[in-house]
Amino acid sequence: MGTSYSSCSHSTTTVSTHSLLLTHPKSSAFKQSRFPNPDFKFHSTHQIPQTHLRIMSQKPSQVLGGKVEVGETQEGVSKRPMIDFHGIDEGLVEKMVYDALVWSSLHGLVVGDKSVQRSGKVPGVGMVHAPFALFPMPFPESHWKQAYELSPIFNELVDRVSLDAKFLQDSLSRTKKVDAFTSRLLDIHSKMIEINKKEDIRLGLHRSDYMLDEETKQLLQIEMNTISSSFPGLGCLVSDLHRSLLNHYGEYLGLDSRRVPNNPAATRFVEALAKAWTEYNNPRSVILFVVQPEERNMYDQHWLSALLKERHNVSTLRKTLAEIDSEGKLRSDGTLVVGGQEVAIVYFRAGYTPIDYPSESEWRARFLMEQSSAIKCPSISYHLVGTKKIQQELAKPNVLERFLNDKEDIAKLRKCFAGLWSLDDSDIVKKAIESPGLFVMKPQREGGGNNIYGDDVREALVQLQKEGSEADAAYILMQRIFPTVSYTFLMREGVCYRDDTISELGVYGAYLRNKDKVILNDQCGYLMRTKVSSSDEGGVAAGFAVLDSLYLT
């Protein structure tokens, strides 16, 4: 697969550099990563007397005169190419940080600032740069290509599974008894079965997330996201940012900007939405973005809205579930109308977590949209396919064969499956209690911050055993993946941190089908997220990680 160098809808600009200063009453060194309450701030030179910034590492290392040391790490018997930033020139980092912050501001790599009360409701108020890594993360090109090749297979699998209503209901039947949120989703699904609701036009905008296990060198899937696959808008901007920085500083770093691959996530998602809108076949209809009342990640969504209008002349509408309940109605032919406008596509960027349904109003809105003839992205069945329990069921022997015919495709999927188990497997529960650090305990939740790690796994499992109820059906156990730890620089709220980190690769995919005709089935770019290695959780919006890009090795 070739590498190209233009990702998003705008051209990149290299901004002139200025010196950055770091001040603190006790030290001028980089602060160890403590994202929530940083003490240090960068200031420009005309504001304070000049103070030299020093990059401090865990081990003494020689400054390499502006060059990054590229080499091999060795942990036990395993080796992997990496880039060692311990010896990077301090003045170079100052300039790159300043340029990166300016670039982010000029190019819309922004989110709402949580310290500004209105930032989640009013565009243009209280903006701050999205959290990002200063350098792209080294990643083997072969595994990047593998993840891209898997995307169309997973897209097809989601569609096939979504059509098997009995499989979905049976697989989630125990979960339904103990998980109120999944139960409500299944109730809506059951009602659609009762009224024989057919989704002739099916649109999926997915993201499959992976980690590269250091010991086995295997690319292992963490989860499949079928609803609100976030950051296609901002993720491709980080790739552009890193190419811009390497175009300007790559000679000093010994890095080649051409090794940062093209990331067309925003344009590919928009093309899929526009194709689906065309299939709906009403040029006066709109695409409805279902959003949260307080949405600080609104600019990631606005990138898609802007591109839809500019490139395809498709208008969009943003509404919360409560607003849809108040303003929405169904015509006799099933047409969905919200705020007086006919809706062609319902694109969910909310509705994936219980907190999105604080009252019956939100559930009424969800049911209203599911009954309609609008294209749902995702439909209730696509949504259910993305649950952790279905992921675990699909990993069982002979289950994939129920949905896919191609043996090579099945083998490719199985190769990337991590260990997944139900909590009714007493042997694996015993192993998890004995060695909790080798497992992750996952509930049926999306959005980051929900998983259970370490000794908490043991405590949770022991407690469930004591209770002796069916509450264990709300969880699955998953093999814990241990990726390579890399030392890098992280930017959050204008502050540069450096720490040991691990990364997670997500590959976007789009699937569009009209009855028996598959119109689109392809990968749509990627999302790279990097977090400090001491953190268990990894969501960017939840505050655990930063956006990153790939440097192919």
PDB file of C-alpha atoms in Angstrom, residues 136-307:
ATOM      1  CA  PRO A 136       4.274  10.347  15.610  1.00  0.00           C
ATOM      2  CA  MET A 137       4.479   6.875  17.121  1.00  0.00           C
ATOM      3  CA  PRO A 138       6.676   4.245  15.411  1.00  0.00           C
ATOM      4  CA  PHE A 139       4.586   1.318  14.172  1.00  0.00           C
ATOM      5  CA  PRO A 140       5.444  -1.612  11.875  1.00  0.00           C
ATOM      6  CA  GLU A 141       4.099  -1.044   8.381  1.00  0.00           C
ATOM      7  CA  SER A 142       3.210  -4.731   8.028  1.00  0.00           C
ATOM      8  CA  HIS A 143       0.838  -4.588  11.012  1.00  0.00           C
ATOM      9  CA  TRP A 144      -0.670  -1.323   9.804  1.00  0.00           C
ATOM     10  CA  LYS A 145      -1.474  -2.986   6.485  1.00  0.00           C
ATOM     11  CA  GLN A 146      -2.865  -6.013   8.302  1.00  0.00           C
ATOM     12  CA  ALA A 147      -5.298  -3.812  10.230  1.00  0.00           C
ATOM     13  CA  TYR A 148      -6.393  -2.115   7.009  1.00  0.00           C
ATOM     14  CA  GLU A 149      -6.997  -5.478   5.302  1.00  0.00           C
ATOM     15  CA  LEU A 150      -9.147  -6.609   8.237  1.00  0.00           C
ATOM     16  CA  SER A 151     -11.477  -3.604   8.032  1.00  0.00           C
ATOM     17  CA  PRO A 152     -13.723  -4.743   5.129  1.00  0.00           C
ATOM     18  CA  ILE A 153     -13.984  -8.239   6.666  1.00  0.00           C
ATOM     19  CA  PHE A 154     -15.134  -6.821   9.991  1.00  0.00           C
ATOM     20  CA  ASN A 155     -17.576  -4.503   8.173  1.00  0.00           C
ATOM     21  CA  GLU A 156     -19.182  -7.480   6.448  1.00  0.00           C
ATOM     22  CA  LEU A 157     -19.233  -9.475   9.687  1.00  0.00           C
ATOM     23  CA  VAL A 158     -21.107  -6.699  11.506  1.00  0.00           C
ATOM     24  CA  ASP A 159     -23.713  -6.588   8.754  1.00  0.00           C
ATOM     25  CA  ARG A 160     -24.196 -10.368   8.681  1.00  0.00           C
ATOM     26  CA  VAL A 161     -24.495 -10.628  12.464  1.00  0.00           C
ATOM     27  CA  SER A 162     -26.956  -7.718  12.581  1.00  0.00           C
ATOM     28  CA  LEU A 163     -29.372  -9.684  10.392  1.00  0.00           C
ATOM     29  CA  ASP A 164     -29.425 -12.658  12.776  1.00  0.00           C
ATOM     30  CA  ALA A 165     -31.920 -11.399  15.337  1.00  0.00           C
ATOM     31  CA  LYS A 166     -32.060 -14.729  17.178  1.00  0.00           C
ATOM     32  CA  PHE A 167     -28.290 -14.803  17.648  1.00  0.00           C
ATOM     33  CA  LEU A 168     -28.297 -11.291  19.104  1.00  0.00           C
ATOM     34  CA  GLN A 169     -31.214 -11.946  21.440  1.00  0.00           C
ATOM     35  CA  ASP A 170     -29.946 -15.349  22.591  1.00  0.00           C
ATOM     36  CA  SER A 171     -26.355 -14.193  23.107  1.00  0.00           C
ATOM     37  CA  LEU A 172     -27.439 -11.226  25.220  1.00  0.00           C
ATOM     38  CA  SER A 173     -30.283 -12.941  27.088  1.00  0.00           C
ATOM     39  CA  ARG A 174     -28.325 -13.413  30.342  1.00  0.00           C
ATOM     40  CA  THR A 175     -26.845  -9.920  30.096  1.00  0.00           C
ATOM     41  CA  LYS A 176     -30.350  -8.504  29.712  1.00  0.00           C
ATOM     42  CA  LYS A 177     -31.330  -9.811  33.151  1.00  0.00           C
ATOM     43  CA  VAL A 178     -28.607  -7.876  34.981  1.00  0.00           C
ATOM     44  CA  ASP A 179     -27.809  -4.878  32.751  1.00  0.00           C
ATOM     45  CA  ALA A 180     -30.664  -2.379  32.522  1.00  0.00           C
ATOM     46  CA  PHE A 181     -29.117  -0.422  29.634  1.00  0.00           C
ATOM     47  CA  THR A 182     -28.570  -3.468  27.435  1.00  0.00           C
ATOM     48  CA  SER A 183     -32.059  -4.618  28.367  1.00  0.00           C
ATOM     49  CA  ARG A 184     -33.612  -1.411  27.032  1.00  0.00           C
ATOM     50  CA  LEU A 185     -31.668  -1.714  23.785  1.00  0.00           C
ATOM     51  CA  LEU A 186     -32.820  -5.319  23.403  1.00  0.00           C
ATOM     52  CA  ASP A 187     -36.422  -4.272  24.054  1.00  0.00           C
ATOM     53  CA  ILE A 188     -36.259  -1.840  21.151  1.00  0.00           C
ATOM     54  CA  HIS A 189     -34.674  -4.539  19.011  1.00  0.00           C
ATOM     55  CA  SER A 190     -37.498  -6.944  19.933  1.00  0.00           C
ATOM     56  CA  LYS A 191     -40.139  -4.392  18.994  1.00  0.00           C
ATOM     57  CA  MET A 192     -38.498  -3.906  15.600  1.00  0.00           C
ATOM     58  CA  ILE A 193     -38.678  -7.678  15.099  1.00  0.00           C
ATOM     59  CA  GLU A 194     -42.375  -7.675  16.089  1.00  0.00           C
ATOM     60  CA  ILE A 195     -43.306  -5.034  13.526  1.00  0.00           C
ATOM     61  CA  ASN A 196     -41.067  -6.730  10.929  1.00  0.00           C
ATOM     62  CA  LYS A 197     -39.035  -3.554  10.491  1.00  0.00           C
ATOM     63  CA  LYS A 198     -36.663  -3.887   7.541  1.00  0.00           C
ATOM     64  CA  GLU A 199     -33.552  -1.763   7.071  1.00  0.00           C
ATOM     65  CA  ASP A 200     -33.155  -1.883   3.294  1.00  0.00           C
ATOM     66  CA  ILE A 201     -30.368   0.704   3.363  1.00  0.00           C
ATOM     67  CA  ARG A 202     -27.770  -0.119   5.992  1.00  0.00           C
ATOM     68  CA  LEU A 203     -24.885   2.202   6.851  1.00  0.00           C
ATOM     69  CA  GLY A 204     -22.088   1.359   9.261  1.00  0.00           C
ATOM     70  CA  LEU A 205     -19.264   3.691  10.263  1.00  0.00           C
ATOM     71  CA  HIS A 206     -17.081   1.484  12.423  1.00  0.00           C
ATOM     72  CA  ARG A 207     -13.705   1.482  14.146  1.00  0.00           C
ATOM     73  CA  SER A 208     -11.788  -1.637  15.110  1.00  0.00           C
ATOM     74  CA  ASP A 209      -9.207  -1.008  17.843  1.00  0.00           C
ATOM     75  CA  TYR A 210      -5.958  -2.963  18.214  1.00  0.00           C
ATOM     76  CA  MET A 211      -2.797  -3.195  20.265  1.00  0.00           C
ATOM     77  CA  LEU A 212       0.451  -4.800  19.135  1.00  0.00           C
ATOM     78  CA  ASP A 213       1.436  -7.376  21.745  1.00  0.00           C
ATOM     79  CA  GLU A 214       5.153  -7.064  22.447  1.00  0.00           C
ATOM     80  CA  GLU A 215       5.818 -10.680  23.406  1.00  0.00           C
ATOM     81  CA  THR A 216       4.020 -12.411  20.520  1.00  0.00           C
ATOM     82  CA  LYS A 217       4.329  -9.590  17.941  1.00  0.00           C
ATOM     83  CA  GLN A 218       0.662 -10.159  17.157  1.00  0.00           C
ATOM     84  CA  LEU A 219      -1.841  -7.429  16.335  1.00  0.00           C
ATOM     85  CA  LEU A 220      -4.732  -8.162  18.715  1.00  0.00           C
ATOM     86  CA  GLN A 221      -8.188  -6.626  18.606  1.00  0.00           C
ATOM     87  CA  ILE A 222      -9.402  -4.791  21.684  1.00  0.00           C
ATOM     88  CA  GLU A 223     -12.942  -4.051  20.532  1.00  0.00           C
ATOM     89  CA  MET A 224     -15.184  -3.278  17.590  1.00  0.00           C
ATOM     90  CA  ASN A 225     -16.979   0.084  17.773  1.00  0.00           C
ATOM     91  CA  THR A 226     -20.248   0.232  15.851  1.00  0.00           C
ATOM     92  CA  ILE A 227     -21.710   3.426  17.338  1.00  0.00           C
ATOM     93  CA  SER A 228     -20.206   6.914  17.602  1.00  0.00           C
ATOM     94  CA  SER A 229     -16.753   5.981  16.291  1.00  0.00           C
ATOM     95  CA  SER A 230     -15.188   9.276  17.279  1.00  0.00           C
ATOM     96  CA  PHE A 231     -12.261  11.411  16.086  1.00  0.00           C
ATOM     97  CA  PRO A 232     -12.345  10.953  12.291  1.00  0.00           C
ATOM     98  CA  GLY A 233     -12.281  14.761  12.056  1.00  0.00           C
ATOM     99  CA  LEU A 234      -9.470  15.500  14.507  1.00  0.00           C
ATOM    100  CA  GLY A 235      -7.489  12.288  14.047  1.00  0.00           C
ATOM    101  CA  CYS A 236      -6.525  13.075  10.463  1.00  0.00           C
ATOM    102  CA  LEU A 237      -5.454  16.567  11.544  1.00  0.00           C
ATOM    103  CA  VAL A 238      -2.830  15.096  13.867  1.00  0.00           C
ATOM    104  CA  SER A 239      -1.327  13.239  10.905  1.00  0.00           C
ATOM    105  CA  ASP A 240      -1.168  16.559   9.041  1.00  0.00           C
ATOM    106  CA  LEU A 241       0.354  18.260  12.088  1.00  0.00           C
ATOM    107  CA  HIS A 242       3.105  15.660  12.387  1.00  0.00           C
ATOM    108  CA  ARG A 243       3.910  15.848   8.679  1.00  0.00           C
ATOM    109  CA  SER A 244       4.122  19.625   8.948  1.00  0.00           C
ATOM    110  CA  LEU A 245       6.498  19.396  11.923  1.00  0.00           C
ATOM    111  CA  LEU A 246       8.688  16.784  10.221  1.00  0.00           C
ATOM    112  CA  ASN A 247       8.746  18.756   6.973  1.00  0.00           C
ATOM    113  CA  HIS A 248      10.183  21.643   8.968  1.00  0.00           C
ATOM    114  CA  TYR A 249      12.344  19.798  11.513  1.00  0.00           C
ATOM    115  CA  GLY A 250      12.786  16.328  10.044  1.00  0.00           C
ATOM    116  CA  GLU A 251      16.333  17.090   8.853  1.00  0.00           C
ATOM    117  CA  TYR A 252      17.382  17.856  12.431  1.00  0.00           C
ATOM    118  CA  LEU A 253      15.532  14.859  13.829  1.00  0.00           C
ATOM    119  CA  GLY A 254      16.621  12.362  11.223  1.00  0.00           C
ATOM    120  CA  LEU A 255      12.941  11.574  10.511  1.00  0.00           C
ATOM    121  CA  ASP A 256      11.126  11.475   7.153  1.00  0.00           C
ATOM    122  CA  SER A 257       7.640  13.035   6.953  1.00  0.00           C
ATOM    123  CA  ARG A 258       6.757  10.581   4.181  1.00  0.00           C
ATOM    124  CA  ARG A 259       6.697   7.792   6.766  1.00  0.00           C
ATOM    125  CA  VAL A 260       3.583   9.360   8.328  1.00  0.00           C
ATOM    126  CA  PRO A 261       0.824   7.711   6.255  1.00  0.00           C
ATOM    127  CA  ASN A 262      -2.121   9.450   4.692  1.00  0.00           C
ATOM    128  CA  ASN A 263      -5.128   9.494   7.000  1.00  0.00           C
ATOM    129  CA  PRO A 264      -8.326  10.295   5.052  1.00  0.00           C
ATOM    130  CA  ALA A 265     -10.703   9.458   7.915  1.00  0.00           C
ATOM    131  CA  ALA A 266     -12.826  12.607   7.712  1.00  0.00           C
ATOM    132  CA  THR A 267     -13.227  12.639   3.927  1.00  0.00           C
ATOM    133  CA  ARG A 268     -13.935   8.891   3.768  1.00  0.00           C
ATOM    134  CA  PHE A 269     -16.612   9.076   6.478  1.00  0.00           C
ATOM    135  CA  VAL A 270     -18.162  12.029   4.688  1.00  0.00           C
ATOM    136  CA  GLU A 271     -18.141  10.179   1.360  1.00  0.00           C
ATOM    137  CA  ALA A 272     -19.949   7.243   2.995  1.00  0.00           C
ATOM    138  CA  LEU A 273     -22.564   9.528   4.559  1.00  0.00           C
ATOM    139  CA  ALA A 274     -23.055  11.337   1.225  1.00  0.00           C
ATOM    140  CA  LYS A 275     -23.464   8.046  -0.674  1.00  0.00           C
ATOM    141  CA  ALA A 276     -26.076   6.890   1.846  1.00  0.00           C
ATOM    142  CA  TRP A 277     -27.874  10.233   1.556  1.00  0.00           C
ATOM    143  CA  THR A 278     -27.943   9.757  -2.224  1.00  0.00           C
ATOM    144  CA  GLU A 279     -29.450   6.284  -1.793  1.00  0.00           C
ATOM    145  CA  TYR A 280     -32.212   7.781   0.364  1.00  0.00           C
ATOM    146  CA  ASN A 281     -33.046   9.836  -2.726  1.00  0.00           C
ATOM    147  CA  ASN A 282     -34.509  13.082  -1.459  1.00  0.00           C
ATOM    148  CA  PRO A 283     -32.297  16.127  -2.199  1.00  0.00           C
ATOM    149  CA  ARG A 284     -34.198  18.224   0.357  1.00  0.00           C
ATOM    150  CA  SER A 285     -33.495  15.847   3.243  1.00  0.00           C
ATOM    151  CA  VAL A 286     -30.832  16.362   5.907  1.00  0.00           C
ATOM    152  CA  ILE A 287     -28.449  14.260   7.961  1.00  0.00           C
ATOM    153  CA  LEU A 288     -29.305  14.378  11.664  1.00  0.00           C
ATOM    154  CA  PHE A 289     -26.359  14.347  14.077  1.00  0.00           C
ATOM    155  CA  VAL A 290     -27.553  13.000  17.444  1.00  0.00           C
ATOM    156  CA  VAL A 291     -25.337  14.710  20.014  1.00  0.00           C
ATOM    157  CA  GLN A 292     -24.934  15.048  23.760  1.00  0.00           C
ATOM    158  CA  PRO A 293     -26.235  18.192  25.522  1.00  0.00           C
ATOM    159  CA  GLU A 294     -22.699  19.090  26.658  1.00  0.00           C
ATOM    160  CA  GLU A 295     -20.421  18.183  23.723  1.00  0.00           C
ATOM    161  CA  ARG A 296     -16.839  19.403  24.070  1.00  0.00           C
ATOM    162  CA  ASN A 297     -15.795  17.214  21.170  1.00  0.00           C
ATOM    163  CA  MET A 298     -18.172  19.112  18.870  1.00  0.00           C
ATOM    164  CA  TYR A 299     -15.422  20.247  16.467  1.00  0.00           C
ATOM    165  CA  ASP A 300     -14.596  16.671  15.504  1.00  0.00           C
ATOM    166  CA  GLN A 301     -18.252  16.437  14.461  1.00  0.00           C
ATOM    167  CA  HIS A 302     -18.353  19.884  12.839  1.00  0.00           C
ATOM    168  CA  TRP A 303     -15.503  18.858  10.514  1.00  0.00           C
ATOM    169  CA  LEU A 304     -17.822  16.210   9.068  1.00  0.00           C
ATOM    170  CA  SER A 305     -20.736  18.652   8.793  1.00  0.00           C
ATOM    171  CA  ALA A 306     -18.568  21.240   7.035  1.00  0.00           C
ATOM    172  CA  LEU A 307     -17.181  18.723   4.552  1.00  0.00           C
TER     173      LEU A 307
END
